[in-house]
Amino acid sequence: MSHLGRQPIALISDHGDPAAEIGSEAAGGQNVYVRQVGEALAKLGWQVDMFTRKTNPDDPAIVQHSPHCRTIRLVAGPQSFIGRDEMFDYMPQFVEAFLKFQSKEGTNYPLIHTNYWLSAWAGLQLKQVSNIQLIHTYHSLGAVKYRSVTNQPAIAPTRLAVEKQILEQANCVVSTSPQEREDLRNLVSQQGCIEIIPCGTDLDNFRLVPKAEARRQLKFSETDQIVLYVGRFDPRKGIETLVRACAESQAKTQGNLRLVIVGGSEPGTFDGRERERIEQLVKSVGLANQTVFVGRLGHDSLPLYYAAADVCVVPSHYEPFGLVAIEAMACGTPVVASNVGGLKFTVIPEETGLLAPPQDSTAFAVAIDRILEDELWARKLRKQAATRVRQNFSWGGVAVQLSNLYRRLLAQSIMDERFWHLPLPNSVQLPASQAEVAQVAAAKSLTLAS
Ligand code: UDP
């Protein structure tokens, strides 16, 4: 595939393979983010190469998603799944493989956007050997995560140090919510540039479907009160709180509650163990007959589940952004979420759903009942939820904001190379920095996405 005429950029996502199946233990919001942002940036005119670690010898080394967007799987360590906390040892090999790939392709990425702290470490190494613009998205913040963890992993000090270094040394850090920026400033460093650009959702896929129609297709009863969970099985996701809340809810007493749990993977894996634990809990609180474990679903079938539900619950202990909340709202489903992180930003209480303190099953039960008991109000919430997502959280809109940031940073770097003295032709209508980029880029035979 020819890249001629396009500015190549690299997105690095160490463990979140953008071409992987979504919804398993290793695949979650980060995969979705990188893949969607990558594809949308390609539509805006960039050549997007997304790098990840190869975890299966049978996986192809390169997956072409669209003409100008591909996933490149680099061999770094064993070609098998490695937990994030064990992956740091292989990151030097990852950097080496990245540099080899660059020179083999004859490409020098002038801009690298890293995702998660392991990729940040790789980005920092690359910045030492070449003149790149480095952008970083955290996806998860050690300083926050470790607050709710009793046994910190051995890698914790390294992670915290890298997370500080990337904030202070990257050209810009993208935080996906105001809460994350606050956490970065309060817990990580006062130095460094932070720009808030949220995550998005695919509005063509996650859209309003009439509830009755969705239930008919899924063979769910019209009269059930459906409470939905979508996501990984990870204790941090707080499924336990949701199960306990359902057990306490009025809807359970009335007998028409149905708890639908979507997500998970194979027995014996980490998330398989959490699933077994949750299944036991469901039995012990007397919800076995009212609960369905649907298993992992693709994004093609998820909209029907969101639309069929009366309420979607996101009970995470900590959630940097929380894609599930905006996916549900895009489908017109009110959300009851923990009052944490990105969820405080996406879910507007009393307007698109309700917030409750994390791990407080009674507060979750009250919130769930409030929505289930007032159909008229729930309908209003549905409408408002869908509108909020449409207006604020499209991947296209996110990619435009990222693209503008990239252009500004590339402009700055070119100016730093003292090309700034070139005169601007009168015909250039772009805002100053972009005009300078376009012009200086022309002088350097670079092509920038428009
Ligand atoms: N997901 C999915 N199928 C499933 C469960 C989850 O496609 O069975 C997707 C979900 O739609 C969302 C992502 O996985 O896009 C989870 O992202 P989120 O930010 O909510 O949580 P994370 O997994 O990053 O902690």
Short mmCIF file of C-alpha atoms and ligand atoms in Angstrom, two decimals:
data_model
loop_
_atom_site.label_atom_id
_atom_site.label_comp_id
_atom_site.label_asym_id
_atom_site.label_seq_id
_atom_site.Cartn_x
_atom_site.Cartn_y
_atom_site.Cartn_z
CA MET A 1 0.00 0.00 0.00
CA SER A 2 1.52 3.32 -1.02
CA HIS A 3 1.88 6.00 1.66
CA LEU A 4 2.84 8.63 -0.87
CA GLY A 5 1.42 12.03 -0.12
CA ARG A 6 0.56 11.21 3.48
CA GLN A 7 2.28 12.01 6.72
CA PRO A 8 2.99 8.75 8.55
CA ILE A 9 2.35 8.68 12.28
CA ALA A 10 2.74 5.84 14.76
CA LEU A 11 0.34 4.86 17.53
CA ILE A 12 1.92 2.48 20.03
CA SER A 13 -0.30 0.20 22.10
CA ASP A 14 1.96 -2.37 23.79
CA HIS A 15 -0.68 -4.79 25.13
CA GLY A 16 -3.87 -3.54 23.56
CA ASP A 17 -3.78 -5.09 20.09
CA PRO A 18 -6.00 -2.85 17.92
CA ALA A 19 -6.75 -5.83 15.68
CA ALA A 20 -7.70 -8.14 18.58
CA GLU A 21 -11.10 -9.43 19.50
CA ILE A 22 -12.66 -6.94 21.92
CA GLY A 23 -14.08 -7.91 25.31
CA SER A 24 -11.59 -10.56 26.46
CA GLU A 25 -9.25 -10.13 29.42
CA ALA A 26 -6.49 -8.51 27.40
CA ALA A 27 -8.80 -6.53 25.13
CA GLY A 28 -10.83 -3.62 26.41
CA GLY A 29 -11.17 0.11 26.06
CA GLN A 30 -7.59 0.68 24.95
CA ASN A 31 -7.94 -1.59 21.92
CA VAL A 32 -11.15 0.14 20.92
CA TYR A 33 -9.62 3.60 21.42
CA VAL A 34 -6.48 2.94 19.37
CA ARG A 35 -8.33 1.18 16.58
CA GLN A 36 -11.10 3.79 16.28
CA VAL A 37 -8.80 6.76 16.62
CA GLY A 38 -6.41 5.19 14.11
CA GLU A 39 -9.10 4.60 11.52
CA ALA A 40 -10.62 8.05 12.00
CA LEU A 41 -7.20 9.73 11.72
CA ALA A 42 -6.58 7.85 8.47
CA LYS A 43 -9.86 9.28 7.16
CA LEU A 44 -8.53 12.74 8.02
CA GLY A 45 -5.52 12.21 5.78
CA TRP A 46 -2.78 10.64 7.91
CA GLN A 47 -0.97 7.36 7.24
CA VAL A 48 -1.59 5.56 10.52
CA ASP A 49 0.58 2.67 11.70
CA MET A 50 -0.50 1.09 14.99
CA PHE A 51 2.15 -0.98 16.77
CA THR A 52 1.48 -3.69 19.31
CA ARG A 53 3.24 -6.75 20.75
CA LYS A 54 2.68 -10.03 18.92
CA THR A 55 1.03 -12.50 21.31
CA ASN A 56 0.31 -15.43 19.01
CA PRO A 57 2.60 -16.98 16.36
CA ASP A 58 -0.46 -17.58 14.15
CA ASP A 59 -1.44 -13.91 14.09
CA PRO A 60 -0.37 -12.06 10.95
CA ALA A 61 2.46 -9.54 11.49
CA ILE A 62 0.51 -6.85 9.65
CA VAL A 63 -3.26 -6.34 9.51
CA GLN A 64 -4.50 -3.77 6.99
CA HIS A 65 -7.72 -2.21 8.36
CA SER A 66 -8.25 0.35 5.62
CA PRO A 67 -6.02 1.72 2.85
CA HIS A 68 -4.07 4.00 5.20
CA CYS A 69 -4.44 2.35 8.57
CA ARG A 70 -2.79 -0.87 9.70
CA THR A 71 -1.82 -2.79 12.81
CA ILE A 72 1.81 -3.94 12.98
CA ARG A 73 2.60 -6.70 15.46
CA LEU A 74 6.20 -6.62 16.68
CA VAL A 75 7.94 -9.64 18.17
CA ALA A 76 9.16 -8.77 21.66
CA GLY A 77 9.52 -11.70 24.04
CA PRO A 78 7.46 -14.89 23.75
CA GLN A 79 4.63 -14.88 21.24
CA SER A 80 2.06 -15.61 23.91
CA PHE A 81 -0.08 -13.66 26.36
CA ILE A 82 1.93 -11.92 29.09
CA GLY A 83 0.26 -10.02 31.93
CA ARG A 84 0.84 -6.26 31.86
CA ASP A 85 2.80 -6.40 35.09
CA GLU A 86 5.29 -8.83 33.55
CA MET A 87 5.71 -7.11 30.21
CA PHE A 88 8.22 -4.41 31.09
CA ASP A 89 11.21 -6.77 30.64
CA TYR A 90 10.33 -7.16 26.98
CA MET A 91 9.93 -3.49 26.17
CA PRO A 92 13.60 -2.98 25.15
CA GLN A 93 13.04 -5.69 22.51
CA PHE A 94 9.89 -3.88 21.47
CA VAL A 95 11.81 -0.64 20.92
CA GLU A 96 14.48 -2.50 18.96
CA ALA A 97 11.84 -4.18 16.77
CA PHE A 98 10.16 -0.79 16.20
CA LEU A 99 13.43 0.80 15.06
CA LYS A 100 14.16 -2.18 12.78
CA PHE A 101 10.70 -1.88 11.23
CA GLN A 102 11.21 1.84 10.65
CA SER A 103 14.49 1.38 8.88
CA LYS A 104 13.22 -1.57 6.83
CA GLU A 105 10.29 0.56 5.62
CA GLY A 106 12.45 3.64 5.16
CA THR A 107 10.03 5.60 7.36
CA ASN A 108 10.76 7.98 10.18
CA TYR A 109 7.66 8.70 12.17
CA PRO A 110 7.89 12.36 13.20
CA LEU A 111 5.05 11.88 15.67
CA ILE A 112 4.38 8.98 18.02
CA HIS A 113 1.27 8.67 20.19
CA THR A 114 1.76 6.12 22.99
CA ASN A 115 -0.94 4.35 24.98
CA TYR A 116 -0.48 2.99 28.55
CA TRP A 117 2.72 3.38 30.56
CA LEU A 118 4.63 0.52 28.93
CA SER A 119 4.28 2.20 25.54
CA ALA A 120 5.20 5.50 27.21
CA TRP A 121 8.50 3.97 28.24
CA ALA A 122 9.09 2.87 24.64
CA GLY A 123 8.18 6.37 23.42
CA LEU A 124 10.63 7.97 25.84
CA GLN A 125 13.44 5.74 24.54
CA LEU A 126 12.56 6.61 20.94
CA LYS A 127 12.53 10.31 21.80
CA GLN A 128 16.11 9.98 22.99
CA VAL A 129 17.34 8.67 19.64
CA SER A 130 15.24 10.71 17.21
CA ASN A 131 13.50 14.04 16.93
CA ILE A 132 9.90 13.01 17.48
CA GLN A 133 6.80 14.66 18.85
CA LEU A 134 5.61 12.43 21.65
CA ILE A 135 1.95 12.32 22.73
CA HIS A 136 0.66 10.05 25.43
CA THR A 137 -2.72 8.72 26.63
CA TYR A 138 -2.58 6.93 30.00
CA HIS A 139 -5.75 4.76 29.86
CA SER A 140 -5.04 3.85 33.49
CA LEU A 141 -3.08 5.74 36.11
CA GLY A 142 -0.90 3.81 38.56
CA ALA A 143 -1.13 6.58 41.17
CA VAL A 144 -4.93 6.14 41.27
CA LYS A 145 -5.10 2.41 40.66
CA TYR A 146 -2.67 1.50 43.45
CA ARG A 147 -4.73 3.44 45.99
CA SER A 148 -7.38 0.71 45.86
CA VAL A 149 -4.95 -2.21 45.70
CA THR A 150 -3.66 -3.84 48.89
CA ASN A 151 -0.72 -5.72 47.33
CA GLN A 152 1.09 -3.53 44.87
CA PRO A 153 2.90 -5.49 42.15
CA ALA A 154 6.72 -5.40 42.09
CA ILE A 155 6.59 -3.24 38.98
CA ALA A 156 4.67 -0.43 40.76
CA PRO A 157 7.64 1.92 41.47
CA THR A 158 8.83 1.64 37.86
CA ARG A 159 5.36 2.36 36.54
CA LEU A 160 4.92 5.39 38.78
CA ALA A 161 8.31 6.75 37.71
CA VAL A 162 7.56 6.30 34.00
CA GLU A 163 4.12 7.90 34.41
CA LYS A 164 5.77 10.97 35.93
CA GLN A 165 8.49 11.07 33.31
CA ILE A 166 6.06 10.90 30.40
CA LEU A 167 3.95 13.74 31.79
CA GLU A 168 7.01 15.94 32.20
CA GLN A 169 8.78 15.00 28.97
CA ALA A 170 6.12 14.25 26.35
CA ASN A 171 5.19 17.12 24.06
CA CYS A 172 1.63 16.67 25.24
CA VAL A 173 -0.39 14.27 27.35
CA VAL A 174 -3.99 13.63 26.35
CA SER A 175 -6.26 13.15 29.32
CA THR A 176 -9.68 11.77 28.51
CA SER A 177 -11.59 13.56 31.29
CA PRO A 178 -11.21 16.60 33.57
CA GLN A 179 -10.92 14.17 36.51
CA GLU A 180 -7.89 12.50 34.94
CA ARG A 181 -6.21 15.88 34.47
CA GLU A 182 -6.87 16.69 38.09
CA ASP A 183 -5.39 13.35 39.17
CA LEU A 184 -2.34 13.93 36.98
CA ARG A 185 -1.75 17.34 38.52
CA ASN A 186 -2.44 16.28 42.11
CA LEU A 187 -0.80 12.88 42.12
CA VAL A 188 1.82 12.84 39.36
CA SER A 189 3.37 16.22 38.47
CA GLN A 190 2.71 19.93 38.14
CA GLN A 191 4.91 20.01 35.05
CA GLY A 192 4.07 19.09 31.47
CA CYS A 193 1.36 19.90 28.93
CA ILE A 194 -2.07 18.29 29.31
CA GLU A 195 -4.90 18.56 26.83
CA ILE A 196 -8.36 17.09 27.49
CA ILE A 197 -9.68 15.12 24.54
CA PRO A 198 -12.34 12.54 25.49
CA CYS A 199 -12.82 9.04 24.15
CA GLY A 200 -15.54 8.50 21.61
CA THR A 201 -17.94 5.91 20.35
CA ASP A 202 -19.03 4.66 16.95
CA LEU A 203 -22.32 6.46 16.46
CA ASP A 204 -23.20 4.48 13.33
CA ASN A 205 -23.07 1.30 15.37
CA PHE A 206 -24.26 2.47 18.80
CA ARG A 207 -27.54 4.15 18.00
CA LEU A 208 -31.16 4.23 19.11
CA VAL A 209 -33.11 1.04 18.52
CA PRO A 210 -36.66 0.78 19.94
CA LYS A 211 -36.56 -1.21 23.20
CA ALA A 212 -39.44 -3.50 22.19
CA GLU A 213 -37.77 -4.31 18.86
CA ALA A 214 -34.43 -5.12 20.58
CA ARG A 215 -36.19 -7.39 23.09
CA ARG A 216 -38.10 -9.17 20.35
CA GLN A 217 -34.85 -9.88 18.48
CA LEU A 218 -33.11 -11.11 21.64
CA LYS A 219 -36.17 -13.06 22.80
CA PHE A 220 -36.26 -11.11 26.08
CA SER A 221 -39.63 -10.66 27.78
CA GLU A 222 -41.37 -7.31 27.31
CA THR A 223 -42.26 -7.10 30.97
CA ASP A 224 -38.87 -7.92 32.54
CA GLN A 225 -36.89 -5.14 34.15
CA ILE A 226 -33.52 -5.62 32.55
CA VAL A 227 -30.34 -4.50 34.29
CA LEU A 228 -27.27 -4.82 32.07
CA TYR A 229 -23.52 -5.09 32.71
CA VAL A 230 -21.05 -5.03 29.82
CA GLY A 231 -17.30 -5.39 30.30
CA ARG A 232 -14.40 -7.46 31.44
CA PHE A 233 -14.49 -9.71 34.47
CA ASP A 234 -12.03 -7.94 36.70
CA PRO A 235 -12.59 -7.29 40.42
CA ARG A 236 -11.86 -3.59 39.73
CA LYS A 237 -14.95 -3.50 37.51
CA GLY A 238 -17.16 -3.97 40.59
CA ILE A 239 -19.55 -6.61 39.24
CA GLU A 240 -19.88 -7.79 42.84
CA THR A 241 -21.40 -4.43 43.81
CA LEU A 242 -23.93 -4.76 40.99
CA VAL A 243 -24.94 -8.30 41.97
CA ARG A 244 -25.38 -7.27 45.61
CA ALA A 245 -27.35 -4.19 44.51
CA CYS A 246 -29.70 -6.33 42.42
CA ALA A 247 -30.20 -8.63 45.39
CA GLU A 248 -31.22 -5.61 47.49
CA SER A 249 -33.40 -3.99 44.83
CA GLN A 250 -37.19 -3.59 44.91
CA ALA A 251 -37.28 -5.05 41.41
CA LYS A 252 -36.00 -8.36 42.80
CA THR A 253 -38.76 -8.43 45.38
CA GLN A 254 -41.35 -7.78 42.67
CA GLY A 255 -39.99 -10.75 40.76
CA ASN A 256 -39.44 -9.32 37.27
CA LEU A 257 -35.78 -8.36 37.55
CA ARG A 258 -33.38 -9.80 34.97
CA LEU A 259 -29.65 -9.25 35.33
CA VAL A 260 -27.82 -9.62 32.03
CA ILE A 261 -24.03 -9.87 32.26
CA VAL A 262 -22.06 -9.53 29.02
CA GLY A 263 -18.32 -10.14 28.68
CA GLY A 264 -15.63 -12.51 29.87
CA SER A 265 -13.50 -15.21 28.39
CA GLU A 266 -12.18 -18.72 28.94
CA PRO A 267 -12.35 -20.60 32.29
CA GLY A 268 -8.94 -20.84 33.99
CA THR A 269 -7.77 -17.37 32.90
CA PHE A 270 -7.70 -14.39 35.25
CA ASP A 271 -11.06 -13.08 34.11
CA GLY A 272 -12.38 -16.66 34.00
CA ARG A 273 -11.64 -16.90 37.74
CA GLU A 274 -13.49 -13.64 38.43
CA ARG A 275 -16.41 -14.94 36.41
CA GLU A 276 -16.54 -18.11 38.50
CA ARG A 277 -16.46 -15.98 41.67
CA ILE A 278 -19.34 -13.83 40.39
CA GLU A 279 -21.34 -16.92 39.39
CA GLN A 280 -20.97 -18.24 42.93
CA LEU A 281 -22.07 -14.89 44.35
CA VAL A 282 -25.12 -14.80 42.07
CA LYS A 283 -26.16 -18.19 43.46
CA SER A 284 -25.51 -17.25 47.07
CA VAL A 285 -27.65 -14.09 46.91
CA GLY A 286 -30.51 -15.99 45.28
CA LEU A 287 -30.31 -14.46 41.81
CA ALA A 288 -29.37 -17.58 39.82
CA ASN A 289 -32.74 -17.82 38.07
CA GLN A 290 -32.80 -14.13 37.20
CA THR A 291 -29.26 -13.82 35.86
CA VAL A 292 -27.95 -14.56 32.38
CA PHE A 293 -24.24 -14.77 31.58
CA VAL A 294 -24.18 -14.01 27.89
CA GLY A 295 -20.39 -14.27 27.40
CA ARG A 296 -18.30 -12.06 25.18
CA LEU A 297 -20.09 -10.22 22.38
CA GLY A 298 -18.83 -8.27 19.40
CA HIS A 299 -19.69 -4.62 18.81
CA ASP A 300 -22.07 -5.72 16.09
CA SER A 301 -24.44 -7.41 18.57
CA LEU A 302 -23.91 -5.14 21.59
CA PRO A 303 -26.28 -2.32 20.49
CA LEU A 304 -29.27 -4.68 20.74
CA TYR A 305 -28.35 -5.58 24.33
CA TYR A 306 -27.91 -1.95 25.32
CA ALA A 307 -31.22 -1.02 23.68
CA ALA A 308 -33.09 -3.92 25.30
CA ALA A 309 -31.97 -2.93 28.79
CA ASP A 310 -33.82 -0.59 31.14
CA VAL A 311 -30.60 0.46 32.77
CA CYS A 312 -26.89 -0.22 32.17
CA VAL A 313 -24.73 -0.32 35.29
CA VAL A 314 -21.03 0.58 35.35
CA PRO A 315 -19.99 -0.17 38.95
CA SER A 316 -16.19 0.23 38.55
CA HIS A 317 -14.01 1.02 41.55
CA TYR A 318 -11.93 3.20 39.26
CA GLU A 319 -12.54 4.08 35.61
CA PRO A 320 -10.28 6.46 33.68
CA PHE A 321 -12.97 6.96 31.02
CA GLY A 322 -15.37 4.02 30.64
CA LEU A 323 -16.44 3.41 27.06
CA VAL A 324 -19.35 1.20 28.08
CA ALA A 325 -21.16 4.18 29.64
CA ILE A 326 -21.15 6.19 26.42
CA GLU A 327 -21.98 3.15 24.28
CA ALA A 328 -25.05 2.50 26.43
CA MET A 329 -26.12 6.15 26.40
CA ALA A 330 -25.64 6.33 22.62
CA CYS A 331 -28.19 3.49 22.39
CA GLY A 332 -30.53 5.49 24.63
CA THR A 333 -30.00 3.48 27.81
CA PRO A 334 -29.73 5.38 31.11
CA VAL A 335 -26.59 4.56 33.07
CA VAL A 336 -26.06 4.04 36.78
CA ALA A 337 -22.33 4.41 37.34
CA SER A 338 -19.79 4.78 40.09
CA ASN A 339 -19.03 8.33 40.98
CA VAL A 340 -15.41 8.03 39.81
CA GLY A 341 -13.00 9.13 37.07
CA GLY A 342 -14.36 9.55 33.57
CA LEU A 343 -17.82 8.37 34.59
CA LYS A 344 -18.32 11.63 36.51
CA PHE A 345 -17.74 13.44 33.24
CA THR A 346 -19.78 11.30 30.85
CA VAL A 347 -22.83 10.50 33.00
CA ILE A 348 -24.79 13.59 34.03
CA PRO A 349 -26.76 12.70 37.18
CA GLU A 350 -30.53 13.14 36.87
CA GLU A 351 -30.09 13.88 33.13
CA THR A 352 -28.53 10.81 31.50
CA GLY A 353 -28.50 8.46 34.49
CA LEU A 354 -27.36 8.44 38.11
CA LEU A 355 -24.07 8.22 40.00
CA ALA A 356 -23.42 6.25 43.20
CA PRO A 357 -20.37 5.84 45.43
CA PRO A 358 -18.22 2.88 44.28
CA GLN A 359 -18.75 -0.40 46.15
CA ASP A 360 -21.89 0.95 47.84
CA SER A 361 -24.41 -1.71 46.82
CA THR A 362 -27.28 -0.04 48.69
CA ALA A 363 -26.77 3.25 46.85
CA PHE A 364 -26.63 1.34 43.56
CA ALA A 365 -29.85 -0.52 44.46
CA VAL A 366 -31.64 2.77 45.18
CA ALA A 367 -30.42 4.32 41.92
CA ILE A 368 -31.36 1.27 39.84
CA ASP A 369 -34.84 1.17 41.43
CA ARG A 370 -35.40 4.86 40.80
CA ILE A 371 -34.91 4.35 37.07
CA LEU A 372 -36.85 1.09 36.91
CA GLU A 373 -39.81 2.52 38.82
CA ASP A 374 -40.36 5.68 36.79
CA GLU A 375 -40.89 4.78 33.14
CA LEU A 376 -41.75 8.35 32.12
CA TRP A 377 -38.58 9.78 33.64
CA ALA A 378 -36.55 6.87 32.21
CA ARG A 379 -37.79 7.78 28.75
CA LYS A 380 -36.59 11.34 29.24
CA LEU A 381 -33.21 10.05 30.42
CA ARG A 382 -32.96 7.83 27.32
CA LYS A 383 -33.42 10.78 24.99
CA GLN A 384 -31.02 13.02 26.86
CA ALA A 385 -28.38 10.28 27.10
CA ALA A 386 -28.40 9.68 23.35
CA THR A 387 -28.21 13.41 22.60
CA ARG A 388 -25.28 13.93 24.97
CA VAL A 389 -23.22 11.22 23.30
CA ARG A 390 -24.10 12.36 19.79
CA GLN A 391 -22.99 15.89 20.59
CA ASN A 392 -19.84 15.16 22.54
CA PHE A 393 -18.39 11.72 21.99
CA SER A 394 -18.08 10.73 18.33
CA TRP A 395 -14.78 9.14 17.27
CA GLY A 396 -14.78 11.48 14.30
CA GLY A 397 -14.87 14.48 16.65
CA VAL A 398 -12.17 12.98 18.87
CA ALA A 399 -9.94 12.35 15.85
CA VAL A 400 -10.37 15.95 14.65
CA GLN A 401 -9.20 17.21 18.04
CA LEU A 402 -6.22 14.81 18.04
CA SER A 403 -5.39 15.72 14.46
CA ASN A 404 -5.35 19.42 15.32
CA LEU A 405 -3.10 18.71 18.28
CA TYR A 406 -0.69 16.69 16.09
CA ARG A 407 -0.57 19.48 13.50
CA ARG A 408 0.12 22.07 16.14
CA LEU A 409 2.93 20.01 17.64
CA LEU A 410 4.47 19.23 14.26
CA ALA A 411 4.25 22.93 13.39
CA GLN A 412 6.00 23.75 16.61
CA SER A 413 8.75 21.23 15.98
CA ILE A 414 9.33 22.54 12.49
CA MET A 415 9.43 26.09 13.84
CA ASP A 416 11.91 24.92 16.43
CA GLU A 417 14.11 23.88 13.55
CA ARG A 418 14.20 27.59 12.69
CA PHE A 419 12.15 27.39 9.50
CA TRP A 420 9.80 29.92 11.03
CA HIS A 421 11.24 32.85 9.05
CA LEU A 422 9.70 31.68 5.75
CA PRO A 423 7.12 34.24 4.52
CA LEU A 424 3.46 33.19 4.41
CA PRO A 425 1.63 33.58 1.09
CA ASN A 426 -1.54 35.70 1.30
CA SER A 427 -3.67 32.84 0.03
CA VAL A 428 -3.15 30.72 3.14
CA GLN A 429 -6.43 30.72 5.04
CA LEU A 430 -5.51 28.32 7.79
CA PRO A 431 -5.08 29.46 11.37
CA ALA A 432 -1.53 30.70 11.89
CA SER A 433 0.08 27.60 13.30
CA GLN A 434 -1.54 25.33 10.74
CA ALA A 435 -0.60 27.65 7.93
CA GLU A 436 2.97 27.60 9.10
CA VAL A 437 2.91 23.84 9.22
CA ALA A 438 1.55 23.58 5.72
CA GLN A 439 4.07 26.00 4.35
CA VAL A 440 7.11 24.77 6.15
CA ALA A 441 6.06 21.23 5.44
CA ALA A 442 5.99 22.07 1.75
CA ALA A 443 9.49 23.46 2.06
CA LYS A 444 10.57 20.23 3.71
CA SER A 445 8.54 18.03 1.31
CA LEU A 446 6.48 16.72 4.18
CA THR A 447 2.77 16.16 3.72
CA LEU A 448 0.44 16.90 6.56
CA ALA A 449 -3.09 15.63 6.97
CA SER A 450 -5.60 18.33 6.15
N1 UDP B 1 -16.68 -5.10 25.11
C1 UDP B 1 -17.09 -5.88 24.03
N2 UDP B 1 -17.64 -7.09 24.27
C2 UDP B 1 -17.81 -7.59 25.50
C3 UDP B 1 -17.43 -6.78 26.61
C4 UDP B 1 -16.86 -5.54 26.37
O1 UDP B 1 -16.96 -5.48 22.90
O2 UDP B 1 -18.31 -8.70 25.63
C5 UDP B 1 -16.12 -3.77 24.84
C6 UDP B 1 -17.06 -2.65 25.24
O3 UDP B 1 -18.07 -2.53 24.28
C7 UDP B 1 -16.10 -1.47 25.31
C8 UDP B 1 -14.81 -2.12 25.81
O4 UDP B 1 -14.93 -3.52 25.58
O5 UDP B 1 -15.91 -0.88 24.04
C9 UDP B 1 -14.57 -1.85 27.28
O6 UDP B 1 -14.10 -0.55 27.47
P1 UDP B 1 -14.19 0.24 28.85
O7 UDP B 1 -13.50 1.55 28.67
O8 UDP B 1 -15.61 0.31 29.30
O9 UDP B 1 -13.42 -0.69 29.90
P2 UDP B 1 -11.93 -1.31 29.92
O10 UDP B 1 -12.07 -2.70 29.39
O11 UDP B 1 -11.04 -0.44 29.10
O12 UDP B 1 -11.54 -1.30 31.37
#
